[in-house]
Amino acid sequence: MTDLASRINEFVKSNAIVYAKDNQTIGIGAGQMSRVYSAKIAGIKAQDEGLEVAGCVMASDAFFPFRDGIDAAAKVGIQCIIHPGGSMRDQEVIDAADEHNMVMVLTGMRHFRH
């Protein structure tokens, strides 16, 4: 699932968030000034289609600068996050994922598109 979410994310306008589950894209949030709002939009789109976000993988095209994106993902049941890392606060973001018992994959590759 991380591969699917990450590949789709390459083609989404930044700030991009992709939710994927069961070999399909569940929701996409794009073009926002905040990763948290892109994640909220991805969740709204999934809900509007009657899809369940809990258990999804969440991919981001760039690093999470703060833990708020991780906390928001945990609230809706995201189980795994894939992003490039590289923030000055990476350890804070990793710690947030650990607190929520989430898997986090750091790729080292950004797909930032404007």
mmCIF file of N, CA and C in Angstrom:
data_model
loop_
_atom_site.group_PDB
_atom_site.id
_atom_site.type_symbol
_atom_site.label_atom_id
_atom_site.label_comp_id
_atom_site.label_asym_id
_atom_site.label_seq_id
_atom_site.Cartn_x
_atom_site.Cartn_y
_atom_site.Cartn_z
ATOM 1 N N MET A 1 0.813 -1.197 0.000
ATOM 2 C CA MET A 1 0.000 0.000 0.000
ATOM 3 C C MET A 1 0.856 1.260 0.000
ATOM 4 N N THR A 2 1.989 1.221 0.703
ATOM 5 C CA THR A 2 2.828 2.420 0.725
ATOM 6 C C THR A 2 3.316 2.767 -0.670
ATOM 7 N N ASP A 3 3.604 1.756 -1.485
ATOM 8 C CA ASP A 3 4.074 2.006 -2.847
ATOM 9 C C ASP A 3 2.987 2.678 -3.683
ATOM 10 N N LEU A 4 1.763 2.185 -3.601
ATOM 11 C CA LEU A 4 0.654 2.784 -4.356
ATOM 12 C C LEU A 4 0.446 4.235 -3.942
ATOM 13 N N ALA A 5 0.344 4.483 -2.654
ATOM 14 C CA ALA A 5 0.099 5.842 -2.164
ATOM 15 C C ALA A 5 1.227 6.782 -2.573
ATOM 16 N N SER A 6 2.455 6.311 -2.467
ATOM 17 C CA SER A 6 3.607 7.133 -2.829
ATOM 18 C C SER A 6 3.636 7.434 -4.325
ATOM 19 N N ARG A 7 3.345 6.447 -5.158
ATOM 20 C CA ARG A 7 3.349 6.654 -6.617
ATOM 21 C C ARG A 7 2.267 7.636 -7.041
ATOM 22 N N ILE A 8 1.078 7.508 -6.496
ATOM 23 C CA ILE A 8 -0.009 8.443 -6.820
ATOM 24 C C ILE A 8 0.382 9.850 -6.386
ATOM 25 N N ASN A 9 1.002 9.947 -5.224
ATOM 26 C CA ASN A 9 1.368 11.241 -4.653
ATOM 27 C C ASN A 9 2.331 12.024 -5.542
ATOM 28 N N GLU A 10 3.110 11.336 -6.351
ATOM 29 C CA GLU A 10 4.061 12.000 -7.249
ATOM 30 C C GLU A 10 3.367 12.943 -8.231
ATOM 31 N N PHE A 11 2.097 12.706 -8.508
ATOM 32 C CA PHE A 11 1.394 13.448 -9.553
ATOM 33 C C PHE A 11 0.348 14.418 -9.015
ATOM 34 N N VAL A 12 0.333 14.603 -7.710
ATOM 35 C CA VAL A 12 -0.654 15.470 -7.066
ATOM 36 C C VAL A 12 0.007 16.789 -6.700
ATOM 37 N N LYS A 13 -0.717 17.891 -6.891
ATOM 38 C CA LYS A 13 -0.172 19.215 -6.587
ATOM 39 C C LYS A 13 0.052 19.378 -5.086
ATOM 40 N N SER A 14 1.192 19.937 -4.740
ATOM 41 C CA SER A 14 1.563 20.143 -3.336
ATOM 42 C C SER A 14 0.699 21.224 -2.685
ATOM 43 N N ASN A 15 0.541 21.132 -1.451
ATOM 44 C CA ASN A 15 0.854 20.108 -0.481
ATOM 45 C C ASN A 15 -0.074 18.923 -0.699
ATOM 46 N N ALA A 16 0.493 17.774 -0.985
ATOM 47 C CA ALA A 16 -0.289 16.608 -1.395
ATOM 48 C C ALA A 16 -0.331 15.548 -0.306
ATOM 49 N N ILE A 17 -1.522 15.023 -0.087
ATOM 50 C CA ILE A 17 -1.742 13.893 0.817
ATOM 51 C C ILE A 17 -2.599 12.876 0.072
ATOM 52 N N VAL A 18 -2.195 11.618 0.110
ATOM 53 C CA VAL A 18 -2.957 10.536 -0.510
ATOM 54 C C VAL A 18 -3.252 9.482 0.550
ATOM 55 N N TYR A 19 -4.512 9.066 0.630
ATOM 56 C CA TYR A 19 -4.922 7.943 1.473
ATOM 57 C C TYR A 19 -5.151 6.752 0.554
ATOM 58 N N ALA A 20 -4.596 5.597 0.911
ATOM 59 C CA ALA A 20 -4.790 4.386 0.114
ATOM 60 C C ALA A 20 -5.075 3.198 1.025
ATOM 61 N N LYS A 21 -5.877 2.273 0.477
ATOM 62 C CA LYS A 21 -6.268 1.078 1.233
ATOM 63 C C LYS A 21 -6.834 0.059 0.245
ATOM 64 N N ASP A 22 -6.570 -1.206 0.485
ATOM 65 C CA ASP A 22 -7.117 -2.278 -0.351
ATOM 66 C C ASP A 22 -6.828 -2.068 -1.836
ATOM 67 N N ASN A 23 -5.592 -1.672 -2.146
ATOM 68 C CA ASN A 23 -5.140 -1.471 -3.529
ATOM 69 C C ASN A 23 -5.918 -0.411 -4.293
ATOM 70 N N GLN A 24 -6.404 0.594 -3.573
ATOM 71 C CA GLN A 24 -7.071 1.713 -4.246
ATOM 72 C C GLN A 24 -6.827 3.006 -3.484
ATOM 73 N N THR A 25 -6.935 4.102 -4.205
ATOM 74 C CA THR A 25 -6.870 5.412 -3.580
ATOM 75 C C THR A 25 -8.216 5.687 -2.929
ATOM 76 N N ILE A 26 -8.178 6.085 -1.667
ATOM 77 C CA ILE A 26 -9.400 6.350 -0.903
ATOM 78 C C ILE A 26 -9.729 7.846 -0.906
ATOM 79 N N GLY A 27 -8.695 8.682 -0.820
ATOM 80 C CA GLY A 27 -8.901 10.129 -0.813
ATOM 81 C C GLY A 27 -7.616 10.850 -1.161
ATOM 82 N N ILE A 28 -7.753 12.013 -1.789
ATOM 83 C CA ILE A 28 -6.601 12.840 -2.152
ATOM 84 C C ILE A 28 -6.896 14.271 -1.734
ATOM 85 N N GLY A 29 -5.943 14.868 -1.038
ATOM 86 C CA GLY A 29 -6.016 16.284 -0.685
ATOM 87 C C GLY A 29 -4.842 16.988 -1.336
ATOM 88 N N ALA A 30 -5.097 18.104 -2.018
ATOM 89 C CA ALA A 30 -4.028 18.741 -2.794
ATOM 90 C C ALA A 30 -4.128 20.256 -2.777
ATOM 91 N N GLY A 31 -2.982 20.892 -3.047
ATOM 92 C CA GLY A 31 -2.940 22.320 -3.300
ATOM 93 C C GLY A 31 -3.181 23.225 -2.108
ATOM 94 N N GLN A 32 -3.082 22.700 -0.909
ATOM 95 C CA GLN A 32 -3.335 23.512 0.278
ATOM 96 C C GLN A 32 -2.033 24.097 0.819
ATOM 97 N N MET A 33 -2.151 25.121 1.639
ATOM 98 C CA MET A 33 -0.975 25.732 2.249
ATOM 99 C C MET A 33 -0.498 24.936 3.458
ATOM 100 N N SER A 34 -1.305 23.992 3.905
ATOM 101 C CA SER A 34 -0.994 23.203 5.091
ATOM 102 C C SER A 34 -1.224 21.727 4.798
ATOM 103 N N ARG A 35 -0.289 20.897 5.229
ATOM 104 C CA ARG A 35 -0.436 19.459 5.094
ATOM 105 C C ARG A 35 -1.640 18.947 5.875
ATOM 106 N N VAL A 36 -1.908 19.562 7.019
ATOM 107 C CA VAL A 36 -3.060 19.151 7.838
ATOM 108 C C VAL A 36 -4.356 19.355 7.056
ATOM 109 N N TYR A 37 -4.490 20.482 6.357
ATOM 110 C CA TYR A 37 -5.714 20.728 5.585
ATOM 111 C C TYR A 37 -5.811 19.809 4.368
ATOM 112 N N SER A 38 -4.685 19.501 3.744
ATOM 113 C CA SER A 38 -4.714 18.520 2.651
ATOM 114 C C SER A 38 -5.192 17.169 3.169
ATOM 115 N N ALA A 39 -4.746 16.792 4.360
ATOM 116 C CA ALA A 39 -5.180 15.527 4.963
ATOM 117 C C ALA A 39 -6.675 15.558 5.281
ATOM 118 N N LYS A 40 -7.151 16.702 5.784
ATOM 119 C CA LYS A 40 -8.586 16.823 6.080
ATOM 120 C C LYS A 40 -9.412 16.674 4.801
ATOM 121 N N ILE A 41 -8.953 17.292 3.722
ATOM 122 C CA ILE A 41 -9.670 17.198 2.442
ATOM 123 C C ILE A 41 -9.676 15.755 1.940
ATOM 124 N N ALA A 42 -8.557 15.056 2.059
ATOM 125 C CA ALA A 42 -8.513 13.647 1.647
ATOM 126 C C ALA A 42 -9.543 12.835 2.429
ATOM 127 N N GLY A 43 -9.656 13.117 3.722
ATOM 128 C CA GLY A 43 -10.638 12.424 4.554
ATOM 129 C C GLY A 43 -12.068 12.750 4.181
ATOM 130 N N ILE A 44 -12.326 14.012 3.883
ATOM 131 C CA ILE A 44 -13.675 14.438 3.477
ATOM 132 C C ILE A 44 -14.068 13.751 2.171
ATOM 133 N N LYS A 45 -13.136 13.707 1.218
ATOM 134 C CA LYS A 45 -13.432 13.056 -0.067
ATOM 135 C C LYS A 45 -13.739 11.570 0.130
ATOM 136 N N ALA A 46 -12.991 10.921 1.000
ATOM 137 C CA ALA A 46 -13.253 9.506 1.284
ATOM 138 C C ALA A 46 -14.634 9.335 1.907
ATOM 139 N N GLN A 47 -14.947 10.163 2.888
ATOM 140 C CA GLN A 47 -16.259 10.092 3.547
ATOM 141 C C GLN A 47 -17.387 10.331 2.559
ATOM 142 N N ASP A 48 -17.214 11.327 1.697
ATOM 143 C CA ASP A 48 -18.252 11.643 0.711
ATOM 144 C C ASP A 48 -18.550 10.453 -0.206
ATOM 145 N N GLU A 49 -17.562 9.609 -0.411
ATOM 146 C CA GLU A 49 -17.741 8.422 -1.257
ATOM 147 C C GLU A 49 -18.135 7.192 -0.445
ATOM 148 N N GLY A 50 -18.304 7.381 0.860
ATOM 149 C CA GLY A 50 -18.688 6.265 1.721
ATOM 150 C C GLY A 50 -17.555 5.289 1.994
ATOM 151 N N LEU A 51 -16.312 5.769 1.897
ATOM 152 C CA LEU A 51 -15.142 4.916 2.104
ATOM 153 C C LEU A 51 -14.595 5.095 3.517
ATOM 154 N N GLU A 52 -14.051 4.046 4.066
ATOM 155 C CA GLU A 52 -13.527 4.034 5.430
ATOM 156 C C GLU A 52 -12.050 4.412 5.430
ATOM 157 N N VAL A 53 -11.694 5.465 6.173
ATOM 158 C CA VAL A 53 -10.311 5.924 6.249
ATOM 159 C C VAL A 53 -9.497 5.067 7.221
ATOM 160 N N ALA A 54 -10.120 4.580 8.268
ATOM 161 C CA ALA A 54 -9.397 3.780 9.265
ATOM 162 C C ALA A 54 -8.684 2.619 8.584
ATOM 163 N N GLY A 55 -7.401 2.478 8.906
ATOM 164 C CA GLY A 55 -6.601 1.410 8.320
ATOM 165 C C GLY A 55 -5.852 1.805 7.066
ATOM 166 N N CYS A 56 -6.022 3.045 6.622
ATOM 167 C CA CYS A 56 -5.346 3.521 5.409
ATOM 168 C C CYS A 56 -3.868 3.804 5.644
ATOM 169 N N VAL A 57 -3.144 3.824 4.542
ATOM 170 C CA VAL A 57 -1.801 4.374 4.463
ATOM 171 C C VAL A 57 -1.952 5.824 4.026
ATOM 172 N N MET A 58 -1.148 6.717 4.594
ATOM 173 C CA MET A 58 -1.161 8.123 4.189
ATOM 174 C C MET A 58 0.216 8.476 3.637
ATOM 175 N N ALA A 59 0.251 8.995 2.408
ATOM 176 C CA ALA A 59 1.505 9.431 1.798
ATOM 177 C C ALA A 59 1.500 10.946 1.660
ATOM 178 N N SER A 60 2.652 11.545 1.910
ATOM 179 C CA SER A 60 2.829 12.988 1.767
ATOM 180 C C SER A 60 3.973 13.242 0.794
ATOM 181 N N ASP A 61 3.834 14.290 -0.025
ATOM 182 C CA ASP A 61 4.872 14.590 -1.015
ATOM 183 C C ASP A 61 6.092 15.278 -0.413
ATOM 184 N N ALA A 62 5.988 15.754 0.799
ATOM 185 C CA ALA A 62 7.111 16.403 1.475
ATOM 186 C C ALA A 62 7.036 16.086 2.967
ATOM 187 N N PHE A 63 8.034 16.526 3.699
ATOM 188 C CA PHE A 63 8.099 16.207 5.127
ATOM 189 C C PHE A 63 6.976 16.869 5.918
ATOM 190 N N PHE A 64 6.757 16.350 7.101
ATOM 191 C CA PHE A 64 5.832 16.962 8.051
ATOM 192 C C PHE A 64 6.648 17.894 8.936
ATOM 193 N N PRO A 65 6.383 19.207 8.872
ATOM 194 C CA PRO A 65 7.186 20.145 9.649
ATOM 195 C C PRO A 65 6.863 20.120 11.143
ATOM 196 N N PHE A 66 5.684 19.627 11.484
ATOM 197 C CA PHE A 66 5.243 19.562 12.879
ATOM 198 C C PHE A 66 4.494 18.252 13.101
ATOM 199 N N ARG A 67 4.268 17.904 14.338
ATOM 200 C CA ARG A 67 3.572 16.665 14.672
ATOM 201 C C ARG A 67 2.068 16.744 14.460
ATOM 202 N N ASP A 68 1.522 17.932 14.225
ATOM 203 C CA ASP A 68 0.062 18.078 14.116
ATOM 204 C C ASP A 68 -0.527 17.223 12.998
ATOM 205 N N GLY A 69 0.207 17.048 11.909
ATOM 206 C CA GLY A 69 -0.272 16.202 10.819
ATOM 207 C C GLY A 69 -0.361 14.739 11.231
ATOM 208 N N ILE A 70 0.559 14.310 12.058
ATOM 209 C CA ILE A 70 0.568 12.929 12.539
ATOM 210 C C ILE A 70 -0.577 12.719 13.528
ATOM 211 N N ASP A 71 -0.770 13.691 14.410
ATOM 212 C CA ASP A 71 -1.863 13.606 15.386
ATOM 213 C C ASP A 71 -3.218 13.566 14.683
ATOM 214 N N ALA A 72 -3.381 14.385 13.643
ATOM 215 C CA ALA A 72 -4.639 14.406 12.882
ATOM 216 C C ALA A 72 -4.850 13.074 12.162
ATOM 217 N N ALA A 73 -3.785 12.506 11.621
ATOM 218 C CA ALA A 73 -3.883 11.213 10.937
ATOM 219 C C ALA A 73 -4.301 10.113 11.915
ATOM 220 N N ALA A 74 -3.748 10.146 13.092
ATOM 221 C CA ALA A 74 -4.085 9.135 14.102
ATOM 222 C C ALA A 74 -5.559 9.213 14.486
ATOM 223 N N LYS A 75 -6.093 10.424 14.557
ATOM 224 C CA LYS A 75 -7.505 10.605 14.933
ATOM 225 C C LYS A 75 -8.460 9.907 13.979
ATOM 226 N N VAL A 76 -8.107 9.838 12.703
ATOM 227 C CA VAL A 76 -9.002 9.215 11.719
ATOM 228 C C VAL A 76 -8.644 7.754 11.440
ATOM 229 N N GLY A 77 -7.621 7.241 12.126
ATOM 230 C CA GLY A 77 -7.313 5.823 12.013
ATOM 231 C C GLY A 77 -6.248 5.437 11.006
ATOM 232 N N ILE A 78 -5.456 6.403 10.544
ATOM 233 C CA ILE A 78 -4.339 6.078 9.650
ATOM 234 C C ILE A 78 -3.367 5.176 10.410
ATOM 235 N N GLN A 79 -2.892 4.125 9.767
ATOM 236 C CA GLN A 79 -1.995 3.182 10.432
ATOM 237 C C GLN A 79 -0.546 3.296 9.987
ATOM 238 N N CYS A 80 -0.324 3.878 8.816
ATOM 239 C CA CYS A 80 1.030 3.966 8.271
ATOM 240 C C CYS A 80 1.175 5.285 7.520
ATOM 241 N N ILE A 81 2.319 5.930 7.689
ATOM 242 C CA ILE A 81 2.601 7.195 7.008
ATOM 243 C C ILE A 81 3.906 7.044 6.241
ATOM 244 N N ILE A 82 3.887 7.481 4.985
ATOM 245 C CA ILE A 82 5.099 7.491 4.178
ATOM 246 C C ILE A 82 5.358 8.927 3.735
ATOM 247 N N HIS A 83 6.574 9.389 3.987
ATOM 248 C CA HIS A 83 6.963 10.748 3.595
ATOM 249 C C HIS A 83 8.484 10.805 3.518
ATOM 250 N N PRO A 84 9.022 11.867 2.916
ATOM 251 C CA PRO A 84 10.463 11.900 2.706
ATOM 252 C C PRO A 84 11.297 12.208 3.940
ATOM 253 N N GLY A 85 10.695 12.804 4.971
ATOM 254 C CA GLY A 85 11.502 13.256 6.093
ATOM 255 C C GLY A 85 12.319 14.471 5.679
ATOM 256 N N GLY A 86 13.184 14.919 6.563
ATOM 257 C CA GLY A 86 14.047 16.053 6.252
ATOM 258 C C GLY A 86 13.700 17.324 6.994
ATOM 259 N N SER A 87 12.723 17.261 7.891
ATOM 260 C CA SER A 87 12.346 18.421 8.690
ATOM 261 C C SER A 87 13.315 18.588 9.859
ATOM 262 N N MET A 88 13.458 19.820 10.313
ATOM 263 C CA MET A 88 14.238 20.067 11.520
ATOM 264 C C MET A 88 13.600 19.368 12.722
ATOM 265 N N ARG A 89 12.311 19.067 12.609
ATOM 266 C CA ARG A 89 11.585 18.428 13.710
ATOM 267 C C ARG A 89 11.265 16.954 13.408
ATOM 268 N N ASP A 90 12.065 16.319 12.589
ATOM 269 C CA ASP A 90 11.807 14.912 12.255
ATOM 270 C C ASP A 90 11.631 14.041 13.498
ATOM 271 N N GLN A 91 12.481 14.229 14.493
ATOM 272 C CA GLN A 91 12.384 13.372 15.675
ATOM 273 C C GLN A 91 11.053 13.568 16.394
ATOM 274 N N GLU A 92 10.573 14.808 16.455
ATOM 275 C CA GLU A 92 9.265 15.086 17.067
ATOM 276 C C GLU A 92 8.151 14.380 16.283
ATOM 277 N N VAL A 93 8.242 14.392 14.972
ATOM 278 C CA VAL A 93 7.251 13.745 14.107
ATOM 279 C C VAL A 93 7.317 12.220 14.272
ATOM 280 N N ILE A 94 8.514 11.674 14.319
ATOM 281 C CA ILE A 94 8.693 10.235 14.531
ATOM 282 C C ILE A 94 8.150 9.829 15.899
ATOM 283 N N ASP A 95 8.441 10.633 16.910
ATOM 284 C CA ASP A 95 7.935 10.348 18.260
ATOM 285 C C ASP A 95 6.411 10.342 18.289
ATOM 286 N N ALA A 96 5.784 11.263 17.547
ATOM 287 C CA ALA A 96 4.316 11.308 17.487
ATOM 288 C C ALA A 96 3.779 10.019 16.873
ATOM 289 N N ALA A 97 4.402 9.552 15.804
ATOM 290 C CA ALA A 97 3.976 8.293 15.178
ATOM 291 C C ALA A 97 4.135 7.134 16.158
ATOM 292 N N ASP A 98 5.239 7.119 16.881
ATOM 293 C CA ASP A 98 5.460 6.067 17.877
ATOM 294 C C ASP A 98 4.395 6.107 18.973
ATOM 295 N N GLU A 99 4.051 7.307 19.431
ATOM 296 C CA GLU A 99 3.020 7.459 20.468
ATOM 297 C C GLU A 99 1.682 6.883 20.016
ATOM 298 N N HIS A 100 1.403 6.994 18.721
ATOM 299 C CA HIS A 100 0.130 6.512 18.173
ATOM 300 C C HIS A 100 0.237 5.084 17.621
ATOM 301 N N ASN A 101 1.381 4.430 17.865
ATOM 302 C CA ASN A 101 1.614 3.064 17.360
ATOM 303 C C ASN A 101 1.415 2.964 15.849
ATOM 304 N N MET A 102 1.905 3.975 15.142
ATOM 305 C CA MET A 102 1.812 4.006 13.686
ATOM 306 C C MET A 102 3.156 3.602 13.085
ATOM 307 N N VAL A 103 3.100 3.003 11.912
ATOM 308 C CA VAL A 103 4.309 2.721 11.142
ATOM 309 C C VAL A 103 4.645 3.986 10.364
ATOM 310 N N MET A 104 5.927 4.349 10.315
ATOM 311 C CA MET A 104 6.347 5.509 9.532
ATOM 312 C C MET A 104 7.509 5.096 8.634
ATOM 313 N N VAL A 105 7.369 5.403 7.351
ATOM 314 C CA VAL A 105 8.405 5.110 6.367
ATOM 315 C C VAL A 105 8.970 6.437 5.878
ATOM 316 N N LEU A 106 10.281 6.614 6.016
ATOM 317 C CA LEU A 106 10.956 7.817 5.519
ATOM 318 C C LEU A 106 11.701 7.438 4.239
ATOM 319 N N THR A 107 11.348 8.100 3.139
ATOM 320 C CA THR A 107 11.907 7.732 1.832
ATOM 321 C C THR A 107 13.140 8.529 1.438
ATOM 322 N N GLY A 108 13.262 9.744 1.959
ATOM 323 C CA GLY A 108 14.356 10.608 1.541
ATOM 324 C C GLY A 108 14.137 11.261 0.181
ATOM 325 N N MET A 109 12.959 11.024 -0.434
ATOM 326 C CA MET A 109 12.661 11.599 -1.755
ATOM 327 C C MET A 109 11.402 12.448 -1.707
ATOM 328 N N ARG A 110 11.556 13.728 -2.082
ATOM 329 C CA ARG A 110 10.402 14.620 -2.153
ATOM 330 C C ARG A 110 9.799 14.580 -3.551
ATOM 331 N N HIS A 111 8.496 14.858 -3.615
ATOM 332 C CA HIS A 111 7.791 14.943 -4.901
ATOM 333 C C HIS A 111 7.019 16.253 -4.950
ATOM 334 N N PHE A 112 7.621 17.304 -4.461
ATOM 335 C CA PHE A 112 6.930 18.577 -4.304
ATOM 336 C C PHE A 112 6.628 19.191 -5.664
ATOM 337 N N ARG A 113 5.340 19.497 -5.926
ATOM 338 C CA ARG A 113 4.921 20.077 -7.211
ATOM 339 C C ARG A 113 4.101 21.335 -6.958
ATOM 340 N N HIS A 114 4.498 22.394 -7.630
ATOM 341 C CA HIS A 114 3.715 23.643 -7.554
ATOM 342 C C HIS A 114 3.201 23.995 -8.920
#
